[in-house]
PDB file of C-alpha atoms and ligand atoms in Angstrom:
ATOM      1  CA  MET S1339      -2.002  -9.729 -29.455  1.00 60.00           C
ATOM      2  CA  ILE S1340      -5.672 -10.065 -30.372  1.00 64.00           C
ATOM      3  CA  GLN S1341      -6.033 -12.645 -27.600  1.00 77.00           C
ATOM      4  CA  VAL S1342      -4.506 -10.296 -25.006  1.00 78.00           C
ATOM      5  CA  ASP S1343      -6.939  -7.584 -26.135  1.00 77.00           C
ATOM      6  CA  SER S1344      -9.928  -9.866 -25.764  1.00 81.00           C
ATOM      7  CA  ILE S1345      -8.765 -11.029 -22.316  1.00 78.00           C
ATOM      8  CA  LEU S1346      -8.391  -7.387 -21.205  1.00 73.00           C
ATOM      9  CA  THR S1347     -11.835  -6.545 -22.592  1.00 77.00           C
ATOM     10  CA  ARG S1348     -13.332  -9.475 -20.709  1.00 77.00           C
ATOM     11  CA  ILE S1349     -11.677  -8.418 -17.431  1.00 71.00           C
ATOM     12  CA  GLN S1350     -12.911  -4.875 -18.038  1.00 70.00           C
ATOM     13  CA  GLU S1351     -16.476  -6.057 -18.651  1.00 73.00           C
ATOM     14  CA  ARG S1352     -16.440  -8.224 -15.525  1.00 70.00           C
ATOM     15  CA  VAL S1353     -15.088  -5.429 -13.341  1.00 65.00           C
ATOM     16  CA  ARG S1354     -17.490  -2.870 -14.789  1.00 66.00           C
ATOM     17  CA  ALA S1355     -20.390  -5.208 -14.183  1.00 65.00           C
ATOM     18  CA  SER S1356     -19.687  -5.059 -10.439  1.00 66.00           C
ATOM     19  CA  PRO S1357     -18.266  -1.681  -9.462  1.00 67.00           C
ATOM     20  CA  ALA S1358     -18.956  -2.633  -5.824  1.00 76.00           C
ATOM     21  CA  SER S1359     -15.879  -4.879  -5.913  1.00 88.00           C
ATOM     22  CA  TYR S1360     -13.658  -1.889  -6.720  1.00 92.00           C
ATOM     23  CA  VAL S1361     -15.258   0.094  -3.898  1.00 94.00           C
ATOM     24  CA  HIS S1362     -14.453  -2.758  -1.511  1.00 95.00           C
ATOM     25  CA  LEU S1363     -10.907  -3.129  -2.832  1.00 96.00           C
ATOM     26  CA  SER S1364     -10.156   0.579  -2.456  1.00 97.00           C
ATOM     27  CA  ALA S1365     -11.684   0.647   1.047  1.00 98.00           C
ATOM     28  CA  ILE S1366      -9.606  -2.362   2.162  1.00 98.00           C
ATOM     29  CA  THR S1367      -6.485  -0.734   0.681  1.00 98.00           C
ATOM     30  CA  LEU S1368      -7.231   2.455   2.600  1.00 98.00           C
ATOM     31  CA  VAL S1369      -7.660   0.619   5.921  1.00 98.00           C
ATOM     32  CA  VAL S1370      -4.559  -1.586   5.470  1.00 98.00           C
ATOM     33  CA  THR S1371      -2.428   1.454   4.530  1.00 98.00           C
ATOM     34  CA  PHE S1372      -3.684   3.268   7.628  1.00 98.00           C
ATOM     35  CA  LEU S1373      -2.690   0.243   9.750  1.00 98.00           C
ATOM     36  CA  VAL S1374       0.792   0.256   8.146  1.00 98.00           C
ATOM     37  CA  MET S1375       1.130   3.897   9.159  1.00 98.00           C
ATOM     38  CA  LEU S1376       0.043   3.197  12.735  1.00 98.00           C
ATOM     39  CA  LEU S1377       2.504   0.309  12.963  1.00 98.00           C
ATOM     40  CA  GLY S1378       5.232   2.585  11.582  1.00 98.00           C
ATOM     41  CA  ALA S1379       4.462   5.204  14.229  1.00 98.00           C
ATOM     42  CA  TYR S1380       4.516   2.500  16.920  1.00 98.00           C
ATOM     43  CA  THR S1381       7.852   1.212  15.613  1.00 98.00           C
ATOM     44  CA  SER S1382       9.245   4.725  15.810  1.00 98.00           C
ATOM     45  CA  ALA S1383       7.754   5.341  19.280  1.00 98.00           C
ATOM     46  CA  ILE S1384       9.359   2.249  20.848  1.00 98.00           C
ATOM     47  CA  GLY S1385      12.739   3.115  19.299  1.00 98.00           C
ATOM     48  CA  ALA S1386      12.666   0.126  16.952  1.00 98.00           C
ATOM     49  CA  GLY S1387      13.492   1.928  13.689  1.00 98.00           C
ATOM     50  CA  LEU S1388      16.849   0.149  13.408  1.00 98.00           C
ATOM     51  CA  SER S1389      15.863  -3.118  15.071  1.00 98.00           C
ATOM     52  CA  CYS S1390      16.144  -4.736  11.631  1.00 97.00           C
ATOM     53  CA  PRO S1391      19.580  -3.297  10.804  1.00 96.00           C
ATOM     54  CA  ASP S1392      19.574  -4.278   7.112  1.00 96.00           C
ATOM     55  CA  TRP S1393      17.111  -3.948   4.234  1.00 96.00           C
ATOM     56  CA  PRO S1394      15.248  -5.514   2.487  1.00 95.00           C
ATOM     57  CA  MET S1395      16.051  -8.503   4.696  1.00 97.00           C
ATOM     58  CA  CYS S1396      16.236  -8.454   8.477  1.00 97.00           C
ATOM     59  CA  TYR S1397      19.537  -9.814   9.915  1.00 97.00           C
ATOM     60  CA  GLY S1398      20.158 -11.360   6.504  1.00 96.00           C
ATOM     61  CA  THR S1399      16.971 -13.431   6.594  1.00 97.00           C
ATOM     62  CA  TRP S1400      13.334 -12.877   5.625  1.00 97.00           C
ATOM     63  CA  ILE S1401      11.952 -14.326   8.881  1.00 96.00           C
ATOM     64  CA  PRO S1402      14.319 -13.632  11.821  1.00 96.00           C
ATOM     65  CA  PHE S1403      12.034 -15.473  14.246  1.00 95.00           C
ATOM     66  CA  LEU S1404      12.969 -18.765  12.586  1.00 95.00           C
ATOM     67  CA  HIS S1405      16.493 -18.159  13.950  1.00 94.00           C
ATOM     68  CA  PRO S1406      16.222 -17.884  17.755  1.00 93.00           C
ATOM     69  CA  ASP S1407      19.977 -17.151  18.037  1.00 95.00           C
ATOM     70  CA  ILE S1408      19.529 -13.952  15.996  1.00 94.00           C
ATOM     71  CA  VAL S1409      16.745 -12.667  18.225  1.00 95.00           C
ATOM     72  CA  ALA S1410      18.566 -13.729  21.416  1.00 95.00           C
ATOM     73  CA  THR S1411      21.829 -11.966  20.546  1.00 96.00           C
ATOM     74  CA  SER S1412      20.291  -8.757  19.148  1.00 97.00           C
ATOM     75  CA  SER S1413      20.563  -5.595  21.222  1.00 97.00           C
ATOM     76  CA  TYR S1414      16.850  -5.021  20.478  1.00 98.00           C
ATOM     77  CA  SER S1415      13.959  -6.797  22.207  1.00 97.00           C
ATOM     78  CA  PRO S1416      11.824  -9.363  20.324  1.00 97.00           C
ATOM     79  CA  LEU S1417       8.917  -6.871  20.418  1.00 98.00           C
ATOM     80  CA  GLN S1418      11.045  -4.182  18.769  1.00 98.00           C
ATOM     81  CA  ILE S1419      12.243  -6.554  16.045  1.00 98.00           C
ATOM     82  CA  PHE S1420       8.700  -7.800  15.520  1.00 98.00           C
ATOM     83  CA  ALA S1421       7.272  -4.271  15.191  1.00 98.00           C
ATOM     84  CA  GLU S1422       9.742  -3.233  12.458  1.00 98.00           C
ATOM     85  CA  TRP S1423       9.515  -6.600  10.683  1.00 98.00           C
ATOM     86  CA  ALA S1424       5.683  -6.551  10.782  1.00 98.00           C
ATOM     87  CA  HIS S1425       5.655  -2.941   9.508  1.00 98.00           C
ATOM     88  CA  ARG S1426       7.629  -4.056   6.468  1.00 98.00           C
ATOM     89  CA  GLY S1427       5.467  -7.157   5.965  1.00 98.00           C
ATOM     90  CA  LEU S1428       2.184  -5.270   6.220  1.00 98.00           C
ATOM     91  CA  ALA S1429       3.623  -2.577   3.915  1.00 98.00           C
ATOM     92  CA  MET S1430       4.213  -5.320   1.328  1.00 98.00           C
ATOM     93  CA  ILE S1431       0.552  -6.388   1.540  1.00 98.00           C
ATOM     94  CA  ALA S1432      -0.530  -2.735   1.321  1.00 98.00           C
ATOM     95  CA  GLY S1433       1.764  -2.406  -1.705  1.00 98.00           C
ATOM     96  CA  PHE S1434      -0.015  -5.204  -3.594  1.00 98.00           C
ATOM     97  CA  LEU S1435      -3.379  -3.671  -2.677  1.00 98.00           C
ATOM     98  CA  ILE S1436      -2.257  -0.228  -3.890  1.00 98.00           C
ATOM     99  CA  VAL S1437      -1.162  -1.778  -7.202  1.00 98.00           C
ATOM    100  CA  GLY S1438      -4.598  -3.429  -7.501  1.00 97.00           C
ATOM    101  CA  THR S1439      -6.378  -0.189  -6.658  1.00 97.00           C
ATOM    102  CA  GLY S1440      -4.296   1.754  -9.188  1.00 97.00           C
ATOM    103  CA  LEU S1441      -4.798  -0.726 -12.037  1.00 95.00           C
ATOM    104  CA  GLY S1442      -8.450  -1.320 -11.097  1.00 93.00           C
ATOM    105  CA  ALA S1443      -9.165   2.391 -11.438  1.00 94.00           C
ATOM    106  CA  TRP S1444      -8.069   2.238 -15.091  1.00 92.00           C
ATOM    107  CA  LEU S1445     -10.303  -0.758 -15.728  1.00 89.00           C
ATOM    108  CA  CYS S1446     -13.318   0.286 -13.736  1.00 86.00           C
ATOM    109  CA  TYR S1447     -13.338   4.066 -13.472  1.00 89.00           C
ATOM    110  CA  ARG S1448     -11.548   5.137 -16.626  1.00 86.00           C
ATOM    111  CA  GLU S1449     -14.028   7.971 -17.153  1.00 88.00           C
ATOM    112  CA  THR S1450     -13.942   9.216 -13.579  1.00 91.00           C
ATOM    113  CA  VAL S1451     -10.936  11.510 -13.523  1.00 95.00           C
ATOM    114  CA  ILE S1452     -10.736  11.864  -9.724  1.00 96.00           C
ATOM    115  CA  VAL S1453     -10.794   8.109  -9.022  1.00 96.00           C
ATOM    116  CA  LYS S1454      -8.408   7.311 -11.853  1.00 96.00           C
ATOM    117  CA  TRP S1455      -5.772   9.902 -11.039  1.00 97.00           C
ATOM    118  CA  SER S1456      -5.882   9.746  -7.249  1.00 98.00           C
ATOM    119  CA  ALA S1457      -5.426   5.951  -7.380  1.00 98.00           C
ATOM    120  CA  THR S1458      -2.672   6.399  -9.986  1.00 98.00           C
ATOM    121  CA  LEU S1459      -0.853   8.970  -7.862  1.00 98.00           C
ATOM    122  CA  ALA S1460      -0.909   6.579  -4.894  1.00 98.00           C
ATOM    123  CA  LEU S1461       0.532   3.910  -7.208  1.00 98.00           C
ATOM    124  CA  ILE S1462       3.294   6.225  -8.480  1.00 98.00           C
ATOM    125  CA  LEU S1463       4.241   7.226  -4.928  1.00 98.00           C
ATOM    126  CA  LEU S1464       4.430   3.594  -3.754  1.00 98.00           C
ATOM    127  CA  PRO S1465       7.948   2.769  -5.046  1.00 98.00           C
ATOM    128  CA  ILE S1466       9.205   6.126  -3.725  1.00 98.00           C
ATOM    129  CA  GLN S1467       7.751   5.270  -0.306  1.00 98.00           C
ATOM    130  CA  VAL S1468       9.349   1.810  -0.313  1.00 98.00           C
ATOM    131  CA  LEU S1469      12.722   3.360  -1.238  1.00 98.00           C
ATOM    132  CA  LEU S1470      12.337   5.958   1.513  1.00 98.00           C
ATOM    133  CA  GLY S1471      11.489   3.138   3.951  1.00 98.00           C
ATOM    134  CA  GLY S1472      14.704   1.346   2.991  1.00 98.00           C
ATOM    135  CA  LEU S1473      16.663   4.605   3.262  1.00 98.00           C
ATOM    136  CA  THR S1474      15.194   5.167   6.719  1.00 98.00           C
ATOM    137  CA  VAL S1475      17.178   2.118   7.791  1.00 97.00           C
ATOM    138  CA  THR S1476      20.315   2.368   5.645  1.00 97.00           C
ATOM    139  CA  ALA S1477      20.718   6.113   6.378  1.00 97.00           C
ATOM    140  CA  ASN S1478      20.379   5.537  10.139  1.00 97.00           C
ATOM    141  CA  LEU S1479      17.058   7.341  10.653  1.00 98.00           C
ATOM    142  CA  GLN S1480      18.244  10.587   9.128  1.00 98.00           C
ATOM    143  CA  PRO S1481      15.578  13.184  10.062  1.00 98.00           C
ATOM    144  CA  ILE S1482      14.997  14.335   6.459  1.00 98.00           C
ATOM    145  CA  VAL S1483      14.420  10.730   5.342  1.00 98.00           C
ATOM    146  CA  VAL S1484      12.105   9.849   8.259  1.00 98.00           C
ATOM    147  CA  THR S1485      10.134  13.070   7.712  1.00 98.00           C
ATOM    148  CA  SER S1486       9.805  12.405   3.964  1.00 98.00           C
ATOM    149  CA  HIS S1487       8.694   8.817   4.723  1.00 98.00           C
ATOM    150  CA  LEU S1488       5.903  10.190   6.920  1.00 98.00           C
ATOM    151  CA  GLY S1489       4.981  12.912   4.410  1.00 98.00           C
ATOM    152  CA  VAL S1490       4.712  10.554   1.434  1.00 98.00           C
ATOM    153  CA  ALA S1491       2.651   8.116   3.556  1.00 98.00           C
ATOM    154  CA  MET S1492       0.165  10.902   4.281  1.00 98.00           C
ATOM    155  CA  VAL S1493      -0.125  11.863   0.607  1.00 98.00           C
ATOM    156  CA  ILE S1494      -0.675   8.197  -0.358  1.00 98.00           C
ATOM    157  CA  LEU S1495      -3.384   7.864   2.303  1.00 98.00           C
ATOM    158  CA  LEU S1496      -5.074  11.069   1.163  1.00 98.00           C
ATOM    159  CA  ASN S1497      -5.177   9.844  -2.447  1.00 98.00           C
ATOM    160  CA  LEU S1498      -6.519   6.443  -1.415  1.00 98.00           C
ATOM    161  CA  LEU S1499      -9.221   8.163   0.629  1.00 98.00           C
ATOM    162  CA  THR S1500     -10.161  10.271  -2.394  1.00 98.00           C
ATOM    163  CA  ALA S1501     -10.263   7.222  -4.706  1.00 97.00           C
ATOM    164  CA  SER S1502     -12.271   5.208  -2.204  1.00 97.00           C
ATOM    165  CA  LEU S1503     -14.857   7.900  -1.425  1.00 96.00           C
ATOM    166  CA  THR S1504     -15.270   9.036  -5.021  1.00 96.00           C
ATOM    167  CA  SER S1505     -15.639   5.485  -6.344  1.00 94.00           C
ATOM    168  CA  TYR S1506     -18.289   4.859  -3.681  1.00 93.00           C
ATOM    169  CA  LEU S1507     -20.239   7.972  -4.676  1.00 91.00           C
ATOM    170  CA  ARG S1508     -19.784   7.289  -8.397  1.00 84.00           C
ATOM    171  CA  GLN S1509     -21.001   3.729  -7.944  1.00 76.00           C
ATOM    172  CA  ASP S1510     -24.418   5.111  -7.007  1.00 58.00           C
ATOM    173  CA  THR S1511     -24.366   7.417 -10.020  1.00 55.00           C
ATOM    174  CA  GLY S1512     -23.475   4.407 -12.176  1.00 50.00           C
ATOM    175  CA  ARG S1513     -26.393   2.400 -10.856  1.00 47.00           C
ATOM    176  CA  TYR S1514     -28.682   5.354 -11.478  1.00 40.00           C
ATOM    177  CA  ALA S1515     -27.371   5.625 -15.012  1.00 42.00           C
ATOM    178  CA  GLN S1516     -27.908   1.901 -15.606  1.00 46.00           C
ATOM    179  CA  VAL S1517     -31.528   2.013 -14.430  1.00 39.00           C
ATOM    180  CA  HIS S1518     -32.433   5.121 -16.429  1.00 35.00           C
TER     181      HIS S1518
HETATM  182  C1  HEM G2707       3.138   1.491   2.028  1.00 97.60           C
HETATM  183  C2  HEM G2707       4.353   1.568   2.533  1.00 97.60           C
HETATM  184  C3  HEM G2707       4.699   2.286   3.832  1.00 97.60           C
HETATM  185  C4  HEM G2707       4.013   3.209   4.552  1.00 97.60           C
HETATM  186  C5  HEM G2707       2.628   3.810   4.250  1.00 97.60           C
HETATM  187  C6  HEM G2707       4.812   3.547   5.702  1.00 97.60           C
HETATM  188  C7  HEM G2707       4.481   4.460   6.673  1.00 97.60           C
HETATM  189  C8  HEM G2707       5.234   4.742   7.798  1.00 97.60           C
HETATM  190  C9  HEM G2707       4.876   5.696   8.829  1.00 97.60           C
HETATM  191  C10 HEM G2707       3.639   6.579   8.813  1.00 97.60           C
HETATM  192  C11 HEM G2707       5.849   5.662   9.763  1.00 97.60           C
HETATM  193  C12 HEM G2707       5.885   6.475  11.057  1.00 97.60           C
HETATM  194  C13 HEM G2707       6.737   7.715  10.821  1.00 97.60           C
HETATM  195  C14 HEM G2707       6.854   8.563  12.049  1.00 97.60           C
HETATM  196  O1  HEM G2707       6.183   8.335  13.052  1.00 97.60           O
HETATM  197  O2  HEM G2707       7.678   9.488  11.997  1.00 97.60           O
HETATM  198  C15 HEM G2707       6.834   4.698   9.348  1.00 97.60           C
HETATM  199  C16 HEM G2707       7.977   4.377  10.045  1.00 97.60           C
HETATM  200  C17 HEM G2707       8.961   3.556   9.581  1.00 97.60           C
HETATM  201  N1  HEM G2707       8.973   2.872   8.378  1.00 97.60           N
HETATM  202 FE1  HEM G2707       7.500   2.843   7.020  1.00 97.60          FE
HETATM  203  N2  HEM G2707       5.985   2.804   5.642  1.00 97.60           N
HETATM  204  C18 HEM G2707       5.947   2.023   4.519  1.00 97.60           C
HETATM  205  C19 HEM G2707       6.916   1.149   4.090  1.00 97.60           C
HETATM  206  C20 HEM G2707       8.117   0.927   4.718  1.00 97.60           C
HETATM  207  C21 HEM G2707       9.132   0.032   4.244  1.00 97.60           C
HETATM  208  C22 HEM G2707       9.054  -0.829   2.974  1.00 97.60           C
HETATM  209  C23 HEM G2707      10.156   0.093   5.110  1.00 97.60           C
HETATM  210  C24 HEM G2707      11.428  -0.692   4.930  1.00 97.60           C
HETATM  211  C25 HEM G2707      12.393  -0.733   5.739  1.00 97.60           C
HETATM  212  C26 HEM G2707       9.785   1.025   6.173  1.00 97.60           C
HETATM  213  C27 HEM G2707      10.553   1.365   7.273  1.00 97.60           C
HETATM  214  C28 HEM G2707      10.169   2.182   8.300  1.00 97.60           C
HETATM  215  C29 HEM G2707      10.948   2.420   9.507  1.00 97.60           C
HETATM  216  C30 HEM G2707      12.307   1.845   9.823  1.00 97.60           C
HETATM  217  C31 HEM G2707      10.188   3.283  10.306  1.00 97.60           C
HETATM  218  C32 HEM G2707      10.573   3.810  11.688  1.00 97.60           C
HETATM  219  C33 HEM G2707      11.275   5.145  11.565  1.00 97.60           C
HETATM  220  C34 HEM G2707      11.668   5.682  12.930  1.00 97.60           C
HETATM  221  O3  HEM G2707      12.153   4.931  13.778  1.00 97.60           O
HETATM  222  O4  HEM G2707      11.490   6.895  13.140  1.00 97.60           O
HETATM  223  N3  HEM G2707       8.530   1.510   5.886  1.00 97.60           N
HETATM  224  N4  HEM G2707       6.443   4.158   8.139  1.00 97.60           N
END
């Protein structure tokens, strides 16, 4: 237990020593989440919402393109399948980044209420968004589910923007405080 505490303290000291790394992490998370949203909108626009008919896998496999027969016999085009599959894949990467941004806020910006809670809210909304994404497919694009999926995405993005901007501004304050 004491060892875990000292490891956590060390991580905290390291992270606090370079707040710029948290600013970069939150900015990358913001951009990747925005890209996930654009890819989701594209998927919707080309009518590919159900081109992976199951969830979390796609045609019962993680990588449908390794099975040419699946792609060839699907009623959707390879581009449609790719768009939906890539949306899920990029969402997974965004998910890890959101977890990092949420936990990092508690290590690095514990005293900055806006950074801490906006990053935490994005983290809390993440599993809800993933569930809504799955429901989008399993409930056959039910309008209420698709609308909620878009709404929660916007709230996540807004919170990431707040965390990213505030941590950037606070970083300068921190430097000022260190010098004086
Ligand atoms: C960080 C996670 C995610 C974010 C921010 C996100 C965001 C979005 C956005 C903004 C759209 C466009 C909505 C519209 O234009 O009406 C969308 C569409 C979609 N998303 Fe996600 N998504 C995420 C995760 C997932 C996951 C894990 C799935 C799993 C299946 C998923 C499945 C879908 C589907 C099927 C559509 C197309 C809906 C349609 O055809 O209207 N999403 N997503």
